[in-house]
PDB file of C-alpha atoms in Angstrom:
ATOM      1  CA  GLU A   1       0.050  -0.026   0.387  1.00 95.00           C
ATOM      2  CA  GLU A   2       1.094   3.472  -1.089  1.00 97.00           C
ATOM      3  CA  GLN A   3       1.932   5.377   2.063  1.00 98.00           C
ATOM      4  CA  LEU A   4       3.755   8.610   3.353  1.00 98.00           C
ATOM      5  CA  VAL A   5       4.975   8.793   6.950  1.00 98.00           C
ATOM      6  CA  GLU A   6       5.842  12.449   8.772  1.00 98.00           C
ATOM      7  CA  SER A   7       8.302  12.792  11.393  1.00 98.00           C
ATOM      8  CA  GLY A   8       9.607  16.127  13.066  1.00 98.00           C
ATOM      9  CA  GLY A   9       7.255  18.237  15.164  1.00 98.00           C
ATOM     10  CA  GLY A  10       6.975  19.239  18.513  1.00 98.00           C
ATOM     11  CA  LEU A  11       7.078  22.401  20.541  1.00 98.00           C
ATOM     12  CA  VAL A  12       9.653  24.952  19.821  1.00 98.00           C
ATOM     13  CA  GLN A  13       9.728  28.515  20.801  1.00 98.00           C
ATOM     14  CA  PRO A  14       8.299  31.633  18.928  1.00 98.00           C
ATOM     15  CA  GLY A  15      11.564  33.003  16.082  1.00 98.00           C
ATOM     16  CA  GLY A  16      13.073  28.933  16.356  1.00 98.00           C
ATOM     17  CA  SER A  17      13.542  26.316  13.525  1.00 98.00           C
ATOM     18  CA  LEU A  18      12.286  22.860  13.099  1.00 98.00           C
ATOM     19  CA  ARG A  19      12.538  20.041  10.220  1.00 98.00           C
ATOM     20  CA  LEU A  20       9.911  18.000   8.974  1.00 98.00           C
ATOM     21  CA  SER A  21      10.358  14.527   7.440  1.00 98.00           C
ATOM     22  CA  CYS A  22       8.032  12.515   5.252  1.00 98.00           C
ATOM     23  CA  ALA A  23       9.128   8.671   4.392  1.00 98.00           C
ATOM     24  CA  ALA A  24       7.526   7.552   1.250  1.00 98.00           C
ATOM     25  CA  SER A  25       7.054   3.700   0.484  1.00 97.00           C
ATOM     26  CA  GLU A  26       5.626   0.993  -2.171  1.00 97.00           C
ATOM     27  CA  PHE A  27       5.325   3.987  -5.089  1.00 97.00           C
ATOM     28  CA  THR A  28       8.056   5.381  -7.100  1.00 97.00           C
ATOM     29  CA  PHE A  29       8.725   8.590  -5.441  1.00 98.00           C
ATOM     30  CA  SER A  30      10.990  10.341  -7.181  1.00 98.00           C
ATOM     31  CA  ASN A  31       8.334  10.356 -10.065  1.00 96.00           C
ATOM     32  CA  PHE A  32       5.573  12.467  -8.321  1.00 97.00           C
ATOM     33  CA  TRP A  33       5.729  16.234  -7.758  1.00 97.00           C
ATOM     34  CA  MET A  34       5.022  16.157  -3.374  1.00 98.00           C
ATOM     35  CA  CYS A  35       3.229  18.846  -1.255  1.00 98.00           C
ATOM     36  CA  TRP A  36       2.702  20.036   2.566  1.00 98.00           C
ATOM     37  CA  VAL A  37      -0.379  20.780   3.339  1.00 98.00           C
ATOM     38  CA  ARG A  38      -1.032  22.195   7.237  1.00 98.00           C
ATOM     39  CA  GLN A  39      -4.274  22.515   9.372  1.00 98.00           C
ATOM     40  CA  ALA A  40      -4.764  25.064  12.264  1.00 98.00           C
ATOM     41  CA  PRO A  41      -6.468  24.067  15.054  1.00 97.00           C
ATOM     42  CA  GLY A  42     -10.225  24.050  14.573  1.00 95.00           C
ATOM     43  CA  LYS A  43      -9.581  25.723  10.975  1.00 97.00           C
ATOM     44  CA  GLY A  44      -9.563  24.222   7.138  1.00 97.00           C
ATOM     45  CA  LEU A  45      -6.801  22.956   5.304  1.00 98.00           C
ATOM     46  CA  GLU A  46      -4.079  25.094   3.546  1.00 98.00           C
ATOM     47  CA  TRP A  47      -1.464  24.708   1.008  1.00 98.00           C
ATOM     48  CA  VAL A  48       2.048  25.174   2.134  1.00 98.00           C
ATOM     49  CA  ALA A  49       4.697  24.423  -0.835  1.00 98.00           C
ATOM     50  CA  ASN A  50       5.060  21.609  -3.479  1.00 97.00           C
ATOM     51  CA  ILE A  51       8.345  20.854  -5.434  1.00 98.00           C
ATOM     52  CA  ASN A  52       8.483  18.793  -8.312  1.00 97.00           C
ATOM     53  CA  GLN A  53      10.111  15.732  -8.917  1.00 97.00           C
ATOM     54  CA  ASP A  54      13.843  16.552  -9.131  1.00 96.00           C
ATOM     55  CA  GLY A  55      13.615  19.548  -7.029  1.00 97.00           C
ATOM     56  CA  SER A  56      14.055  22.480  -9.741  1.00 97.00           C
ATOM     57  CA  GLU A  57      10.963  24.060  -9.172  1.00 97.00           C
ATOM     58  CA  LYS A  58       9.381  25.054  -5.919  1.00 98.00           C
ATOM     59  CA  ASN A  59       6.388  26.913  -5.074  1.00 98.00           C
ATOM     60  CA  TYR A  60       5.307  28.367  -1.715  1.00 98.00           C
ATOM     61  CA  VAL A  61       2.279  30.337  -0.049  1.00 98.00           C
ATOM     62  CA  ASP A  62       2.620  33.607   0.632  1.00 98.00           C
ATOM     63  CA  SER A  63       2.976  33.450   4.340  1.00 98.00           C
ATOM     64  CA  VAL A  64       6.086  31.137   4.703  1.00 98.00           C
ATOM     65  CA  ARG A  65       8.106  32.527   1.782  1.00 98.00           C
ATOM     66  CA  GLY A  66      11.589  33.255   2.957  1.00 98.00           C
ATOM     67  CA  ARG A  67      11.130  31.359   6.209  1.00 98.00           C
ATOM     68  CA  PHE A  68      10.073  27.524   5.007  1.00 98.00           C
ATOM     69  CA  THR A  69      11.936  25.930   2.577  1.00 98.00           C
ATOM     70  CA  ILE A  70      10.673  22.773   0.580  1.00 98.00           C
ATOM     71  CA  SER A  71      13.047  19.452  -0.029  1.00 98.00           C
ATOM     72  CA  ARG A  72      13.810  16.200  -1.009  1.00 98.00           C
ATOM     73  CA  ASP A  73      16.054  13.248  -0.953  1.00 98.00           C
ATOM     74  CA  ASN A  74      14.936  10.705  -3.844  1.00 98.00           C
ATOM     75  CA  ALA A  75      17.725   8.307  -3.005  1.00 98.00           C
ATOM     76  CA  LYS A  76      16.013   8.141   0.354  1.00 98.00           C
ATOM     77  CA  ASN A  77      12.093   8.735  -0.687  1.00 98.00           C
ATOM     78  CA  SER A  78      12.019  11.371   1.647  1.00 98.00           C
ATOM     79  CA  LEU A  79      10.138  14.721   1.561  1.00 98.00           C
ATOM     80  CA  TYR A  80      11.247  17.703   4.114  1.00 98.00           C
ATOM     81  CA  LEU A  81      10.149  21.126   5.308  1.00 98.00           C
ATOM     82  CA  GLN A  82      12.485  23.229   7.087  1.00 98.00           C
ATOM     83  CA  MET A  83      10.838  25.991   9.321  1.00 98.00           C
ATOM     84  CA  ASN A  84      12.544  28.604  10.433  1.00 98.00           C
ATOM     85  CA  SER A  85      11.584  31.703  11.711  1.00 98.00           C
ATOM     86  CA  LEU A  86       9.061  30.305  13.203  1.00 98.00           C
ATOM     87  CA  ARG A  87       5.651  32.279  14.761  1.00 98.00           C
ATOM     88  CA  PRO A  88       2.525  31.234  16.698  1.00 98.00           C
ATOM     89  CA  GLU A  89       0.109  30.977  13.427  1.00 98.00           C
ATOM     90  CA  ASP A  90       2.689  27.837  12.444  1.00 98.00           C
ATOM     91  CA  THR A  91       1.218  26.013  14.648  1.00 98.00           C
ATOM     92  CA  ALA A  92      -0.925  23.303  13.025  1.00 98.00           C
ATOM     93  CA  VAL A  93      -0.413  19.756  12.420  1.00 98.00           C
ATOM     94  CA  TYR A  94       0.999  19.342   8.920  1.00 98.00           C
ATOM     95  CA  PHE A  95       0.449  16.637   6.244  1.00 98.00           C
ATOM     96  CA  CYS A  96       2.515  15.257   3.341  1.00 98.00           C
ATOM     97  CA  ALA A  97       0.773  14.760   0.370  1.00 98.00           C
ATOM     98  CA  ARG A  98       1.603  13.533  -3.225  1.00 98.00           C
ATOM     99  CA  ARG A  99       0.575  15.328  -6.251  1.00 97.00           C
ATOM    100  CA  ASP A 100      -0.614  12.630  -8.716  1.00 94.00           C
ATOM    101  CA  ARG A 101      -0.936  14.201 -12.791  1.00 89.00           C
ATOM    102  CA  VAL A 102      -3.892  13.054 -14.913  1.00 85.00           C
ATOM    103  CA  ILE A 103      -3.664  14.611 -18.143  1.00 86.00           C
ATOM    104  CA  LEU A 104      -4.089  18.415 -17.466  1.00 85.00           C
ATOM    105  CA  TRP A 105      -5.166  18.081 -14.008  1.00 89.00           C
ATOM    106  CA  SER A 106      -3.583  17.206 -11.076  1.00 89.00           C
ATOM    107  CA  ARG A 107      -4.838  15.301  -7.443  1.00 94.00           C
ATOM    108  CA  MET A 108      -3.290  14.755  -4.180  1.00 97.00           C
ATOM    109  CA  ASP A 109      -4.047  11.895  -3.556  1.00 97.00           C
ATOM    110  CA  VAL A 110      -1.692   9.757  -1.033  1.00 98.00           C
ATOM    111  CA  TRP A 111      -1.965  11.327   2.146  1.00 98.00           C
ATOM    112  CA  GLY A 112       0.675  10.859   5.775  1.00 98.00           C
ATOM    113  CA  GLN A 113      -1.584  11.058   8.688  1.00 98.00           C
ATOM    114  CA  GLY A 114       0.461  14.157   9.872  1.00 98.00           C
ATOM    115  CA  THR A 115       2.472  15.690  12.237  1.00 98.00           C
ATOM    116  CA  THR A 116       1.914  18.524  14.940  1.00 98.00           C
ATOM    117  CA  VAL A 117       4.115  21.653  14.987  1.00 98.00           C
ATOM    118  CA  THR A 118       3.420  23.995  17.926  1.00 98.00           C
ATOM    119  CA  VAL A 119       4.845  27.509  18.696  1.00 98.00           C
ATOM    120  CA  SER A 120       4.274  28.913  21.608  1.00 97.00           C
ATOM    121  CA  SER A 121       6.794  30.348  24.907  1.00 96.00           C
TER     122      SER A 121
ATOM    123  CA  ASP B   1      -5.243  34.968  -4.398  1.00 97.00           C
ATOM    124  CA  ILE B   2      -8.709  32.725  -5.265  1.00 98.00           C
ATOM    125  CA  GLN B   3     -11.154  32.245  -2.759  1.00 98.00           C
ATOM    126  CA  LEU B   4     -13.389  29.352  -2.312  1.00 98.00           C
ATOM    127  CA  THR B   5     -16.431  29.851  -0.519  1.00 98.00           C
ATOM    128  CA  GLN B   6     -17.895  26.922   0.726  1.00 98.00           C
ATOM    129  CA  SER B   7     -21.889  26.806   1.200  1.00 98.00           C
ATOM    130  CA  PRO B   8     -23.375  26.006   3.655  1.00 97.00           C
ATOM    131  CA  SER B   9     -20.547  25.850   6.760  1.00 97.00           C
ATOM    132  CA  PHE B  10     -22.400  23.203   8.987  1.00 97.00           C
ATOM    133  CA  LEU B  11     -25.058  21.105   7.410  1.00 96.00           C
ATOM    134  CA  SER B  12     -27.295  18.380   9.502  1.00 96.00           C
ATOM    135  CA  ALA B  13     -28.952  15.548   7.796  1.00 96.00           C
ATOM    136  CA  SER B  14     -30.387  11.962   8.045  1.00 96.00           C
ATOM    137  CA  VAL B  15     -28.978   8.646   6.765  1.00 96.00           C
ATOM    138  CA  GLY B  16     -31.061   8.705   3.024  1.00 96.00           C
ATOM    139  CA  ASP B  17     -30.891  12.117   2.455  1.00 97.00           C
ATOM    140  CA  ARG B  18     -29.567  13.926  -0.836  1.00 97.00           C
ATOM    141  CA  VAL B  19     -26.732  16.350   0.253  1.00 97.00           C
ATOM    142  CA  THR B  20     -25.628  19.275  -2.090  1.00 98.00           C
ATOM    143  CA  ILE B  21     -22.230  21.284  -1.038  1.00 98.00           C
ATOM    144  CA  THR B  22     -21.585  24.128  -3.057  1.00 98.00           C
ATOM    145  CA  CYS B  23     -17.828  25.781  -3.382  1.00 98.00           C
ATOM    146  CA  ARG B  24     -16.993  29.283  -5.239  1.00 98.00           C
ATOM    147  CA  ALA B  25     -14.547  30.476  -6.912  1.00 98.00           C
ATOM    148  CA  SER B  26     -13.654  34.230  -6.708  1.00 98.00           C
ATOM    149  CA  GLN B  27     -11.968  33.847  -9.629  1.00 98.00           C
ATOM    150  CA  GLY B  28     -12.791  31.153 -13.080  1.00 97.00           C
ATOM    151  CA  ILE B  29     -10.908  28.188 -12.456  1.00 97.00           C
ATOM    152  CA  ASP B  30     -12.028  26.193 -15.644  1.00 95.00           C
ATOM    153  CA  ASN B  31     -12.277  22.546 -13.841  1.00 95.00           C
ATOM    154  CA  TYR B  32      -9.064  22.990 -11.939  1.00 97.00           C
ATOM    155  CA  LEU B  33     -11.464  22.013  -8.435  1.00 98.00           C
ATOM    156  CA  ALA B  34     -10.956  18.691  -6.048  1.00 98.00           C
ATOM    157  CA  TRP B  35     -13.238  17.686  -3.457  1.00 98.00           C
ATOM    158  CA  TYR B  36     -11.760  15.996   0.103  1.00 98.00           C
ATOM    159  CA  GLN B  37     -13.664  14.500   2.814  1.00 98.00           C
ATOM    160  CA  GLN B  38     -11.896  14.532   6.254  1.00 98.00           C
ATOM    161  CA  LYS B  39     -12.935  13.009   9.461  1.00 98.00           C
ATOM    162  CA  PRO B  40     -11.648  14.257  12.842  1.00 96.00           C
ATOM    163  CA  GLY B  41      -7.722  13.041  13.500  1.00 95.00           C
ATOM    164  CA  LYS B  42      -7.465  11.907  10.677  1.00 97.00           C
ATOM    165  CA  ALA B  43      -6.208  13.464   6.925  1.00 98.00           C
ATOM    166  CA  PRO B  44      -8.051  14.332   4.304  1.00 98.00           C
ATOM    167  CA  LYS B  45      -8.885  11.676   1.484  1.00 98.00           C
ATOM    168  CA  LEU B  46      -9.367  12.812  -2.161  1.00 98.00           C
ATOM    169  CA  LEU B  47     -13.262  12.174  -3.655  1.00 98.00           C
ATOM    170  CA  ILE B  48     -13.532  13.888  -6.729  1.00 98.00           C
ATOM    171  CA  TYR B  49     -11.126  15.794  -9.319  1.00 97.00           C
ATOM    172  CA  ALA B  50     -10.875  17.714 -12.435  1.00 96.00           C
ATOM    173  CA  ALA B  51     -14.623  18.997 -10.622  1.00 97.00           C
ATOM    174  CA  SER B  52     -16.250  15.563 -11.979  1.00 97.00           C
ATOM    175  CA  THR B  53     -13.744  12.719 -12.144  1.00 97.00           C
ATOM    176  CA  LEU B  54     -14.505  10.233  -9.505  1.00 97.00           C
ATOM    177  CA  GLN B  55     -11.184   8.832  -7.785  1.00 97.00           C
ATOM    178  CA  SER B  56     -10.611   5.332  -7.973  1.00 95.00           C
ATOM    179  CA  GLY B  57     -12.325   3.395  -5.237  1.00 97.00           C
ATOM    180  CA  VAL B  58     -14.582   6.191  -3.871  1.00 98.00           C
ATOM    181  CA  PRO B  59     -18.102   5.189  -3.934  1.00 98.00           C
ATOM    182  CA  SER B  60     -20.608   6.189  -6.952  1.00 98.00           C
ATOM    183  CA  ARG B  61     -23.303   8.133  -4.521  1.00 98.00           C
ATOM    184  CA  PHE B  62     -20.412  10.525  -4.111  1.00 98.00           C
ATOM    185  CA  SER B  63     -20.466  12.866  -7.530  1.00 98.00           C
ATOM    186  CA  GLY B  64     -19.244  16.878  -8.513  1.00 98.00           C
ATOM    187  CA  SER B  65     -20.133  18.664 -10.964  1.00 98.00           C
ATOM    188  CA  GLY B  66     -19.574  22.610 -12.081  1.00 96.00           C
ATOM    189  CA  SER B  67     -17.238  24.543 -14.032  1.00 94.00           C
ATOM    190  CA  VAL B  68     -15.405  28.103 -13.817  1.00 95.00           C
ATOM    191  CA  THR B  69     -16.461  29.545 -10.457  1.00 97.00           C
ATOM    192  CA  GLU B  70     -19.693  27.421  -9.103  1.00 98.00           C
ATOM    193  CA  PHE B  71     -18.923  23.818  -8.442  1.00 98.00           C
ATOM    194  CA  THR B  72     -20.895  21.470  -6.280  1.00 98.00           C
ATOM    195  CA  LEU B  73     -20.456  17.776  -4.223  1.00 98.00           C
ATOM    196  CA  THR B  74     -23.214  15.672  -4.288  1.00 98.00           C
ATOM    197  CA  ILE B  75     -23.476  12.640  -2.372  1.00 98.00           C
ATOM    198  CA  SER B  76     -26.755  10.937  -3.607  1.00 97.00           C
ATOM    199  CA  SER B  77     -27.854   8.909  -0.215  1.00 97.00           C
ATOM    200  CA  LEU B  78     -26.157   9.481   3.258  1.00 97.00           C
ATOM    201  CA  GLN B  79     -24.495   6.894   4.572  1.00 96.00           C
ATOM    202  CA  PRO B  80     -23.556   6.833   8.677  1.00 94.00           C
ATOM    203  CA  GLU B  81     -19.673   6.759   7.266  1.00 95.00           C
ATOM    204  CA  ASP B  82     -20.274   9.803   5.141  1.00 96.00           C
ATOM    205  CA  PHE B  83     -20.424  11.620   8.378  1.00 93.00           C
ATOM    206  CA  ALA B  84     -16.937  14.360   7.946  1.00 97.00           C
ATOM    207  CA  THR B  85     -15.828  17.546   6.607  1.00 98.00           C
ATOM    208  CA  TYR B  86     -15.928  18.414   3.284  1.00 98.00           C
ATOM    209  CA  SER B  87     -13.612  20.443   1.634  1.00 98.00           C
ATOM    210  CA  CYS B  88     -13.024  21.936  -1.963  1.00 98.00           C
ATOM    211  CA  GLN B  89      -9.415  22.948  -3.465  1.00 98.00           C
ATOM    212  CA  GLN B  90      -8.332  24.687  -6.754  1.00 98.00           C
ATOM    213  CA  ASP B  91      -4.852  24.320  -8.481  1.00 96.00           C
ATOM    214  CA  HIS B  92      -5.584  26.350 -11.037  1.00 96.00           C
ATOM    215  CA  VAL B  93      -3.082  28.703  -9.729  1.00 96.00           C
ATOM    216  CA  TYR B  94      -0.644  29.420  -7.285  1.00 97.00           C
ATOM    217  CA  PRO B  95      -1.262  29.476  -4.663  1.00 97.00           C
ATOM    218  CA  TRP B  96      -3.415  26.582  -4.038  1.00 97.00           C
ATOM    219  CA  THR B  97      -6.393  27.097  -2.016  1.00 98.00           C
ATOM    220  CA  PHE B  98      -8.840  25.700  -0.275  1.00 98.00           C
ATOM    221  CA  GLY B  99     -12.240  26.728   1.295  1.00 98.00           C
ATOM    222  CA  GLN B 100     -13.246  26.849   4.672  1.00 98.00           C
ATOM    223  CA  GLY B 101     -14.747  23.401   5.046  1.00 98.00           C
ATOM    224  CA  THR B 102     -18.395  21.985   5.360  1.00 98.00           C
ATOM    225  CA  LYS B 103     -19.330  19.779   8.079  1.00 98.00           C
ATOM    226  CA  VAL B 104     -21.807  17.232   8.017  1.00 98.00           C
ATOM    227  CA  GLU B 105     -23.727  16.302  10.816  1.00 96.00           C
ATOM    228  CA  ILE B 106     -25.956  13.665  11.708  1.00 88.00           C
ATOM    229  CA  LYS B 107     -29.638  14.949  12.349  1.00 87.00           C
TER     230      LYS B 107
END
């Protein structure tokens, strides 16, 4: 079964850093774009960033651009999110997701279970 | 940024009911719209993509329609396992955005 497993969440003080990881299994990781999506407590989903197959193209939501960096290691079947200068409003469950292309359209069709990031003093 | 507005935000329904959720985009997004189901403490699950294409393995009671700025998700006969929050999402332009969610509760 295709699977994504996130790790690396935790409690961090405002201004601190955290690195999230997402381990992929049972599919050819290097063939797919990958994404990070977050959900603040009691709120809706928010797309954070995505990255293409070889890491040469990255896109970010404005609220994290310049603070967060998405990356991947295809040899390790892993996706990462380096989060710097963290703010209380970054508190959320962070999900990684696979982006699959179907002709002109894409879909986030495989999701991890999420890892919780809490930014608080 | 493209804003997606779902209506209603909350919906109370009974098993067997036909349920319709609307998602309106602030700008035209052709049919680059997906629908997700999420249960408490769980990851989202893809139901529909390209506005009307059913994801493999999703029951046929779920259907999607619409284009440009107005979209609907319909559950033809609500089942107990369908009580959840439903969200629309566009990937026509960056940043990708989600609707605020519609919570479907048991009446």
